[in-house]
Amino acid sequence: MRRIASVLISVATMTGVAALMSPAFGNADEAAPPWVTEKPAGYRDWKWISSAHEEGNLNSLGAVLGNPVAVKAFRAGTIPFPDGTMIAALHYSAVPSDENNKIFGKAQSIVPGPPTNVQFMIKDSKKYGATGGWGFGHFNANGKPVDAAFMKPCFACHAQFKAQDLVFTQYAP
Amino acid sequence: MRRIASVLISVATMTGVAALMSPAFGNADEAAPPWVTEKPAGYRDWKWISSAHEEGNLNSLGAVLGNPVAVKAFRAGTIPFPDGTMIAALHYSAVPSDENNKIFGKAQSIVPGPPTNVQFMIKDSKKYGATGGWGFGHFNANGKPVDAAFMKPCFACHAQFKAQDLVFTQYAP
């Protein structure tokens, strides 16, 4: 009951979503679990875990950063990650660097362009017990979090990485 | 004269290169300027500046990190970078992530594979006055610095980015 109340409080903070998720419009069992609705302070100062380039439709280039708890766990190979772990994935449009390509004499350099979104994974085994202990978050370039429907697939997809405690990224030494 | 002495001291620390660069074997004017022969301590803990994917022969994916002086200058857009700026470029082979691609259902995810090298730019307008105030460094995956011949093109190439004080990378917000 306390969990359901907490879900509703979390959902009620998002304009327009409250009505959609209200028990009057659906089954309480289908209520979305809590997710991350505020960006953790200071995440841009966290340490670098790794980079990734996603081609195709995503066309994304960025970096994964971690707070001190995350960095310690990544470096030690600690699985599962302990409570307090916070991981940020900073995404940008992947764009060619005309400046670099001119120097290299060929089109080979791809760099971060305009920011697209920032995603978070925050470990709190109690608060986020319904999603493997992880709270997922996604904030568009305008800083706003997305809605419940957008957040729904996060857990199902990450759950496929059970051996890595649901974390896609591996530490770049 | 003090500069030349400093060059020779720096060069003498690299086995095999000392003889090559000695005045007995060439003109003192052709002596290589000093470069970075020791990795700065703690660079893996520096903050993330940006990422880059270099395709083609380089086939490199990695990140650029900066010490506190560098991060402050990048964020403020300070050009030229002040003395004390230290920038590290961590390079890895760009490899497909089979794990990620399986989840995405297509080949689109490129991540850092084995480390290839780490490069540095250290600003010291006095020590590195002959190369725009920047000391360049390149360390292979085995941790060893490269030789004078390898280092020679660094300045000439970076000098093309005069408007950015010889720095290729731009800060990812």
CSV table of C-alpha atoms in Angstrom, one decimal:
chain,number,residue,atom,x,y,z
A,1,MET,CA,0.0,0.0,0.0
A,2,ARG,CA,2.8,2.4,0.9
A,3,ARG,CA,4.5,1.5,-2.4
A,4,ILE,CA,1.3,2.3,-4.4
A,5,ALA,CA,0.9,5.6,-2.5
A,6,SER,CA,4.5,6.5,-3.3
A,7,VAL,CA,3.9,5.7,-7.0
A,8,LEU,CA,1.0,8.0,-7.1
A,9,ILE,CA,2.8,10.8,-5.4
A,10,SER,CA,5.6,10.5,-7.8
A,11,VAL,CA,3.3,10.4,-10.8
A,12,ALA,CA,1.2,13.3,-9.5
A,13,THR,CA,4.3,15.5,-9.9
A,14,MET,CA,4.1,15.1,-13.6
A,15,THR,CA,1.4,17.3,-15.2
A,16,GLY,CA,-1.1,15.5,-17.3
A,17,VAL,CA,0.2,12.0,-16.3
A,18,ALA,CA,-1.6,12.0,-13.0
A,19,ALA,CA,-5.0,11.6,-14.6
A,20,LEU,CA,-3.8,8.9,-17.0
A,21,MET,CA,-2.3,6.8,-14.1
A,22,SER,CA,-5.1,7.4,-11.6
A,23,PRO,CA,-6.8,4.2,-10.3
A,24,ALA,CA,-10.1,5.6,-11.8
A,25,PHE,CA,-8.6,5.0,-15.2
A,26,GLY,CA,-6.9,1.7,-14.8
A,27,ASN,CA,-5.7,-1.2,-12.6
A,28,ALA,CA,-3.4,-0.3,-9.6
A,29,ASP,CA,-1.2,-3.3,-10.6
A,30,GLU,CA,-0.5,-1.5,-13.9
A,31,ALA,CA,0.7,1.7,-12.2
A,32,ALA,CA,4.2,2.5,-13.3
A,33,PRO,CA,6.9,2.0,-10.7
A,34,PRO,CA,8.8,5.1,-9.5
A,35,TRP,CA,11.4,6.5,-11.7
A,36,VAL,CA,13.9,9.4,-11.5
A,37,THR,CA,12.1,12.7,-11.9
A,38,GLU,CA,14.9,15.1,-10.9
A,39,LYS,CA,18.4,15.3,-12.2
A,40,PRO,CA,20.9,14.5,-9.5
A,41,ALA,CA,22.9,17.7,-8.6
A,42,GLY,CA,26.4,18.0,-10.0
A,43,TYR,CA,26.3,15.0,-12.4
A,44,ARG,CA,28.3,16.9,-15.1
A,45,ASP,CA,31.2,16.8,-12.6
A,46,TRP,CA,31.1,13.1,-12.1
A,47,LYS,CA,34.0,10.9,-13.4
A,48,TRP,CA,34.2,9.4,-16.8
A,49,ILE,CA,33.2,5.7,-17.1
A,50,SER,CA,33.1,5.2,-20.8
A,51,SER,CA,32.0,6.6,-24.2
A,52,ALA,CA,29.6,5.2,-26.8
A,53,HIS,CA,28.6,5.9,-30.4
A,54,GLU,CA,25.2,4.6,-31.4
A,55,GLU,CA,24.8,4.7,-35.2
A,56,GLY,CA,21.5,4.3,-37.2
A,57,ASN,CA,18.4,6.0,-36.0
A,58,LEU,CA,19.8,6.9,-32.6
A,59,ASN,CA,22.8,8.7,-34.2
A,60,SER,CA,24.1,9.4,-30.7
A,61,LEU,CA,27.6,10.1,-29.3
A,62,GLY,CA,28.3,10.7,-25.7
A,63,ALA,CA,29.6,9.6,-22.4
A,64,VAL,CA,28.7,7.7,-19.3
A,65,LEU,CA,29.7,9.4,-16.0
A,66,GLY,CA,29.5,8.0,-12.5
A,67,ASN,CA,29.3,9.4,-9.0
A,68,PRO,CA,32.0,8.3,-6.5
A,69,VAL,CA,30.0,5.2,-5.4
A,70,ALA,CA,29.6,4.1,-9.1
A,71,VAL,CA,33.2,4.7,-10.0
A,72,LYS,CA,34.4,2.6,-7.0
A,73,ALA,CA,32.1,-0.2,-8.0
A,74,PHE,CA,33.0,-0.1,-11.7
A,75,ARG,CA,36.7,-0.2,-10.9
A,76,ALA,CA,36.4,-3.0,-8.4
A,77,GLY,CA,33.9,-4.9,-10.6
A,78,THR,CA,31.4,-5.0,-7.8
A,79,ILE,CA,28.1,-6.7,-8.9
A,80,PRO,CA,25.5,-5.9,-7.9
A,81,PHE,CA,26.1,-2.2,-7.7
A,82,PRO,CA,25.6,-0.9,-4.1
A,83,ASP,CA,22.8,1.5,-3.1
A,84,GLY,CA,23.9,5.0,-3.7
A,85,THR,CA,25.3,4.2,-7.2
A,86,MET,CA,24.4,7.0,-9.7
A,87,ILE,CA,25.2,6.7,-13.4
A,88,ALA,CA,24.5,9.4,-16.0
A,89,ALA,CA,24.5,8.8,-19.7
A,90,LEU,CA,25.0,12.1,-21.6
A,91,HIS,CA,23.8,11.9,-25.2
A,92,TYR,CA,24.4,14.3,-28.1
A,93,SER,CA,23.7,14.1,-31.8
A,94,ALA,CA,26.7,12.5,-33.5
A,95,VAL,CA,28.0,15.0,-36.0
A,96,PRO,CA,31.0,15.1,-38.3
A,97,SER,CA,33.8,17.6,-37.2
A,98,ASP,CA,34.5,19.6,-40.3
A,99,GLU,CA,37.5,21.2,-38.5
A,100,ASN,CA,39.1,17.9,-37.6
A,101,ASN,CA,38.3,16.3,-41.0
A,102,LYS,CA,40.0,19.2,-42.8
A,103,ILE,CA,43.2,18.5,-40.8
A,104,PHE,CA,43.0,14.8,-41.3
A,105,GLY,CA,42.3,15.3,-45.0
A,106,LYS,CA,39.3,12.9,-44.9
A,107,ALA,CA,35.9,12.5,-43.3
A,108,GLN,CA,36.6,10.4,-40.2
A,109,SER,CA,36.0,12.5,-37.1
A,110,ILE,CA,32.6,12.2,-35.3
A,111,VAL,CA,32.0,14.4,-32.3
A,112,PRO,CA,29.1,15.4,-30.0
A,113,GLY,CA,26.8,17.9,-31.5
A,114,PRO,CA,23.7,19.4,-29.9
A,115,PRO,CA,22.7,17.7,-26.6
A,116,THR,CA,19.7,15.3,-27.0
A,117,ASN,CA,19.0,13.9,-23.6
A,118,VAL,CA,20.5,12.8,-20.3
A,119,GLN,CA,19.6,9.4,-18.8
A,120,PHE,CA,20.2,8.2,-15.2
A,121,MET,CA,20.3,5.0,-13.3
A,122,ILE,CA,20.1,5.4,-9.5
A,123,LYS,CA,20.4,2.4,-7.3
A,124,ASP,CA,18.1,2.3,-4.3
A,125,SER,CA,17.0,-1.3,-3.7
A,126,LYS,CA,14.1,-0.2,-1.5
A,127,LYS,CA,12.7,2.7,-3.4
A,128,TYR,CA,13.2,1.1,-6.8
A,129,GLY,CA,12.6,-2.5,-5.7
A,130,ALA,CA,10.0,-3.1,-8.5
A,131,THR,CA,12.6,-2.4,-11.2
A,132,GLY,CA,15.6,-4.4,-10.0
A,133,GLY,CA,16.7,-1.8,-7.5
A,134,TRP,CA,17.3,0.8,-10.2
A,135,GLY,CA,15.5,4.1,-10.7
A,136,PHE,CA,15.6,5.1,-14.4
A,137,GLY,CA,15.5,8.6,-15.6
A,138,HIS,CA,15.4,10.4,-18.9
A,139,PHE,CA,15.5,14.1,-19.4
A,140,ASN,CA,15.2,15.8,-22.8
A,141,ALA,CA,17.5,18.6,-23.9
A,142,ASN,CA,15.1,21.1,-22.5
A,143,GLY,CA,15.7,19.6,-19.0
A,144,LYS,CA,12.2,18.1,-18.7
A,145,PRO,CA,11.6,14.5,-17.7
A,146,VAL,CA,9.6,12.2,-19.9
A,147,ASP,CA,6.3,10.6,-19.0
A,148,ALA,CA,5.4,7.2,-17.6
A,149,ALA,CA,4.7,5.6,-21.0
A,150,PHE,CA,8.2,6.6,-22.2
A,151,MET,CA,9.8,5.2,-19.0
A,152,LYS,CA,8.0,1.9,-19.1
A,153,PRO,CA,10.4,-0.1,-21.5
A,154,CYS,CA,13.6,1.0,-19.6
A,155,PHE,CA,13.5,-1.8,-17.0
A,156,ALA,CA,12.4,-4.6,-19.5
A,157,CYS,CA,15.3,-3.7,-21.7
A,158,HIS,CA,18.0,-3.3,-19.0
A,159,ALA,CA,16.8,-6.5,-17.3
A,160,GLN,CA,18.4,-8.4,-20.2
A,161,PHE,CA,21.8,-7.5,-18.7
A,162,LYS,CA,21.3,-9.4,-15.4
A,163,ALA,CA,24.9,-10.5,-15.3
A,164,GLN,CA,26.0,-6.9,-15.2
A,165,ASP,CA,23.2,-5.9,-12.8
A,166,LEU,CA,21.2,-4.3,-15.6
A,167,VAL,CA,24.0,-1.9,-16.6
A,168,PHE,CA,25.0,-1.8,-20.3
A,169,THR,CA,28.2,0.2,-19.9
A,170,GLN,CA,31.5,-1.3,-19.0
A,171,TYR,CA,34.4,0.7,-17.5
A,172,ALA,CA,37.0,1.9,-19.9
A,173,PRO,CA,40.4,1.5,-18.1
B,1,MET,CA,71.1,28.4,-24.0
B,2,ARG,CA,69.0,27.3,-21.0
B,3,ARG,CA,66.3,26.2,-23.3
B,4,ILE,CA,68.7,24.0,-25.3
B,5,ALA,CA,70.1,22.5,-22.0
B,6,SER,CA,66.6,21.8,-20.9
B,7,VAL,CA,65.8,20.1,-24.3
B,8,LEU,CA,68.9,17.9,-23.9
B,9,ILE,CA,68.0,16.9,-20.3
B,10,SER,CA,64.5,16.0,-21.4
B,11,VAL,CA,65.7,14.1,-24.4
B,12,ALA,CA,68.4,12.3,-22.4
B,13,THR,CA,65.7,10.7,-20.3
B,14,MET,CA,64.5,8.7,-23.3
B,15,THR,CA,66.8,5.7,-24.0
B,16,GLY,CA,68.2,5.7,-27.5
B,17,VAL,CA,66.9,9.1,-28.5
B,18,ALA,CA,69.7,11.0,-26.7
B,19,ALA,CA,72.4,9.9,-29.1
B,20,LEU,CA,70.1,10.8,-32.1
B,21,MET,CA,69.4,14.3,-30.9
B,22,SER,CA,72.9,15.1,-29.6
B,23,PRO,CA,74.6,18.1,-31.1
B,24,ALA,CA,77.4,15.8,-32.3
B,25,PHE,CA,74.9,14.2,-34.7
B,26,GLY,CA,73.1,17.3,-35.9
B,27,ASN,CA,72.4,21.0,-35.7
B,28,ALA,CA,71.3,22.3,-32.3
B,29,ASP,CA,68.5,24.3,-34.2
B,30,GLU,CA,67.0,21.0,-35.2
B,31,ALA,CA,66.8,19.7,-31.6
B,32,ALA,CA,63.3,18.7,-30.8
B,33,PRO,CA,61.5,20.9,-28.3
B,34,PRO,CA,60.6,19.4,-25.0
B,35,TRP,CA,57.6,17.3,-24.8
B,36,VAL,CA,55.7,15.4,-22.1
B,37,THR,CA,57.7,12.3,-21.0
B,38,GLU,CA,55.7,11.4,-17.8
B,39,LYS,CA,52.0,10.9,-17.5
B,40,PRO,CA,50.5,13.4,-15.1
B,41,ALA,CA,49.3,11.7,-11.9
B,42,GLY,CA,45.6,11.0,-11.5
B,43,TYR,CA,44.6,11.9,-15.0
B,44,ARG,CA,42.0,9.1,-15.1
B,45,ASP,CA,40.1,11.0,-12.4
B,46,TRP,CA,39.9,14.2,-14.3
B,47,LYS,CA,36.5,15.5,-15.5
B,48,TRP,CA,35.0,14.7,-18.9
B,49,ILE,CA,35.4,17.3,-21.6
B,50,SER,CA,34.1,15.4,-24.6
B,51,SER,CA,34.2,12.2,-26.6
B,52,ALA,CA,35.3,11.5,-30.1
B,53,HIS,CA,35.0,8.7,-32.6
B,54,GLU,CA,37.7,8.6,-35.3
B,55,GLU,CA,36.8,6.2,-38.1
B,56,GLY,CA,39.1,4.9,-40.9
B,57,ASN,CA,42.6,3.9,-40.1
B,58,LEU,CA,42.6,5.5,-36.7
B,59,ASN,CA,39.5,3.4,-35.7
B,60,SER,CA,39.5,5.1,-32.3
B,61,LEU,CA,36.9,5.8,-29.7
B,62,GLY,CA,37.6,7.6,-26.5
B,63,ALA,CA,37.3,10.6,-24.3
B,64,VAL,CA,39.1,13.9,-23.5
B,65,LEU,CA,39.4,14.7,-19.8
B,66,GLY,CA,40.8,17.8,-18.2
B,67,ASN,CA,42.3,18.8,-14.9
B,68,PRO,CA,40.5,21.5,-12.8
B,69,VAL,CA,42.3,24.4,-14.6
B,70,ALA,CA,41.3,22.9,-18.0
B,71,VAL,CA,37.7,22.4,-17.1
B,72,LYS,CA,37.4,25.9,-15.8
B,73,ALA,CA,38.9,27.3,-19.0
B,74,PHE,CA,36.8,25.1,-21.3
B,75,ARG,CA,33.6,26.1,-19.4
B,76,ALA,CA,34.4,29.8,-19.5
B,77,GLY,CA,35.6,29.7,-23.1
B,78,THR,CA,39.0,31.1,-22.0
B,79,ILE,CA,41.4,31.4,-24.9
B,80,PRO,CA,44.3,31.1,-24.6
B,81,PHE,CA,44.2,28.3,-22.0
B,82,PRO,CA,46.1,29.4,-18.8
B,83,ASP,CA,49.4,27.8,-17.6
B,84,GLY,CA,48.6,24.7,-15.6
B,85,THR,CA,46.0,23.5,-18.1
B,86,MET,CA,46.3,19.7,-18.6
B,87,ILE,CA,44.2,17.8,-21.1
B,88,ALA,CA,44.3,14.0,-21.6
B,89,ALA,CA,42.9,12.2,-24.6
B,90,LEU,CA,42.3,8.5,-23.8
B,91,HIS,CA,42.1,6.4,-26.9
B,92,TYR,CA,40.7,2.9,-27.4
B,93,SER,CA,40.1,0.7,-30.4
B,94,ALA,CA,36.5,1.3,-31.6
B,95,VAL,CA,34.8,-2.0,-31.4
B,96,PRO,CA,31.2,-3.1,-31.9
B,97,SER,CA,29.3,-4.0,-28.7
B,98,ASP,CA,27.8,-7.4,-29.5
B,99,GLU,CA,25.8,-7.3,-26.2
B,100,ASN,CA,24.2,-3.9,-27.1
B,101,ASN,CA,23.6,-4.8,-30.7
B,102,LYS,CA,21.8,-8.0,-29.6
B,103,ILE,CA,19.4,-5.9,-27.5
B,104,PHE,CA,19.0,-3.2,-30.2
B,105,GLY,CA,18.4,-5.9,-32.8
B,106,LYS,CA,20.9,-4.3,-35.2
B,107,ALA,CA,24.6,-3.4,-35.5
B,108,GLN,CA,24.7,0.1,-34.3
B,109,SER,CA,26.6,0.3,-31.0
B,110,ILE,CA,30.3,1.1,-31.0
B,111,VAL,CA,32.2,1.2,-27.7
B,112,PRO,CA,35.8,1.5,-26.5
B,113,GLY,CA,37.8,-1.8,-26.9
B,114,PRO,CA,41.4,-2.3,-25.9
B,115,PRO,CA,43.3,0.9,-24.9
B,116,THR,CA,45.6,2.1,-27.7
B,117,ASN,CA,47.3,5.2,-26.3
B,118,VAL,CA,46.9,8.3,-24.1
B,119,GLN,CA,47.9,11.7,-25.3
B,120,PHE,CA,48.4,14.9,-23.3
B,121,MET,CA,48.6,18.6,-23.8
B,122,ILE,CA,50.1,20.5,-20.9
B,123,LYS,CA,50.2,24.3,-20.9
B,124,ASP,CA,53.4,25.9,-19.7
B,125,SER,CA,54.2,29.0,-21.7
B,126,LYS,CA,57.8,29.1,-20.5
B,127,LYS,CA,58.8,25.4,-20.7
B,128,TYR,CA,57.0,24.7,-23.9
B,129,GLY,CA,57.5,28.2,-25.5
B,130,ALA,CA,58.8,26.6,-28.7
B,131,THR,CA,55.5,24.8,-29.3
B,132,GLY,CA,52.9,27.4,-28.7
B,133,GLY,CA,53.2,27.0,-24.9
B,134,TRP,CA,52.0,23.4,-25.1
B,135,GLY,CA,53.8,20.3,-24.2
B,136,PHE,CA,52.6,17.3,-26.1
B,137,GLY,CA,52.7,13.8,-24.9
B,138,HIS,CA,51.9,10.3,-26.3
B,139,PHE,CA,52.0,7.1,-24.3
B,140,ASN,CA,51.3,3.8,-25.9
B,141,ALA,CA,49.1,1.2,-24.2
B,142,ASN,CA,52.2,-0.3,-22.5
B,143,GLY,CA,52.6,3.1,-20.7
B,144,LYS,CA,55.8,4.0,-22.6
B,145,PRO,CA,56.3,7.4,-24.2
B,146,VAL,CA,57.1,7.6,-27.9
B,147,ASP,CA,60.3,9.0,-29.4
B,148,ALA,CA,61.2,12.4,-30.7
B,149,ALA,CA,60.4,11.6,-34.4
B,150,PHE,CA,56.9,10.5,-33.4
B,151,MET,CA,56.4,13.7,-31.4
B,152,LYS,CA,57.6,16.1,-34.1
B,153,PRO,CA,54.4,16.5,-36.1
B,154,CYS,CA,52.2,17.2,-33.1
B,155,PHE,CA,52.8,20.9,-32.9
B,156,ALA,CA,52.6,21.5,-36.7
B,157,CYS,CA,49.2,19.8,-36.8
B,158,HIS,CA,47.8,21.4,-33.7
B,159,ALA,CA,49.1,24.8,-34.8
B,160,GLN,CA,46.4,24.9,-37.4
B,161,PHE,CA,43.8,25.4,-34.6
B,162,LYS,CA,45.2,28.8,-33.6
B,163,ALA,CA,41.7,30.2,-32.9
B,164,GLN,CA,41.2,27.5,-30.3
B,165,ASP,CA,44.8,27.9,-28.9
B,166,LEU,CA,45.8,24.6,-30.6
B,167,VAL,CA,43.2,22.5,-28.9
B,168,PHE,CA,41.0,20.3,-31.2
B,169,THR,CA,38.4,19.4,-28.6
B,170,GLN,CA,35.4,21.5,-27.8
B,171,TYR,CA,33.5,21.2,-24.5
B,172,ALA,CA,30.3,19.1,-24.5
B,173,PRO,CA,27.8,20.9,-22.3
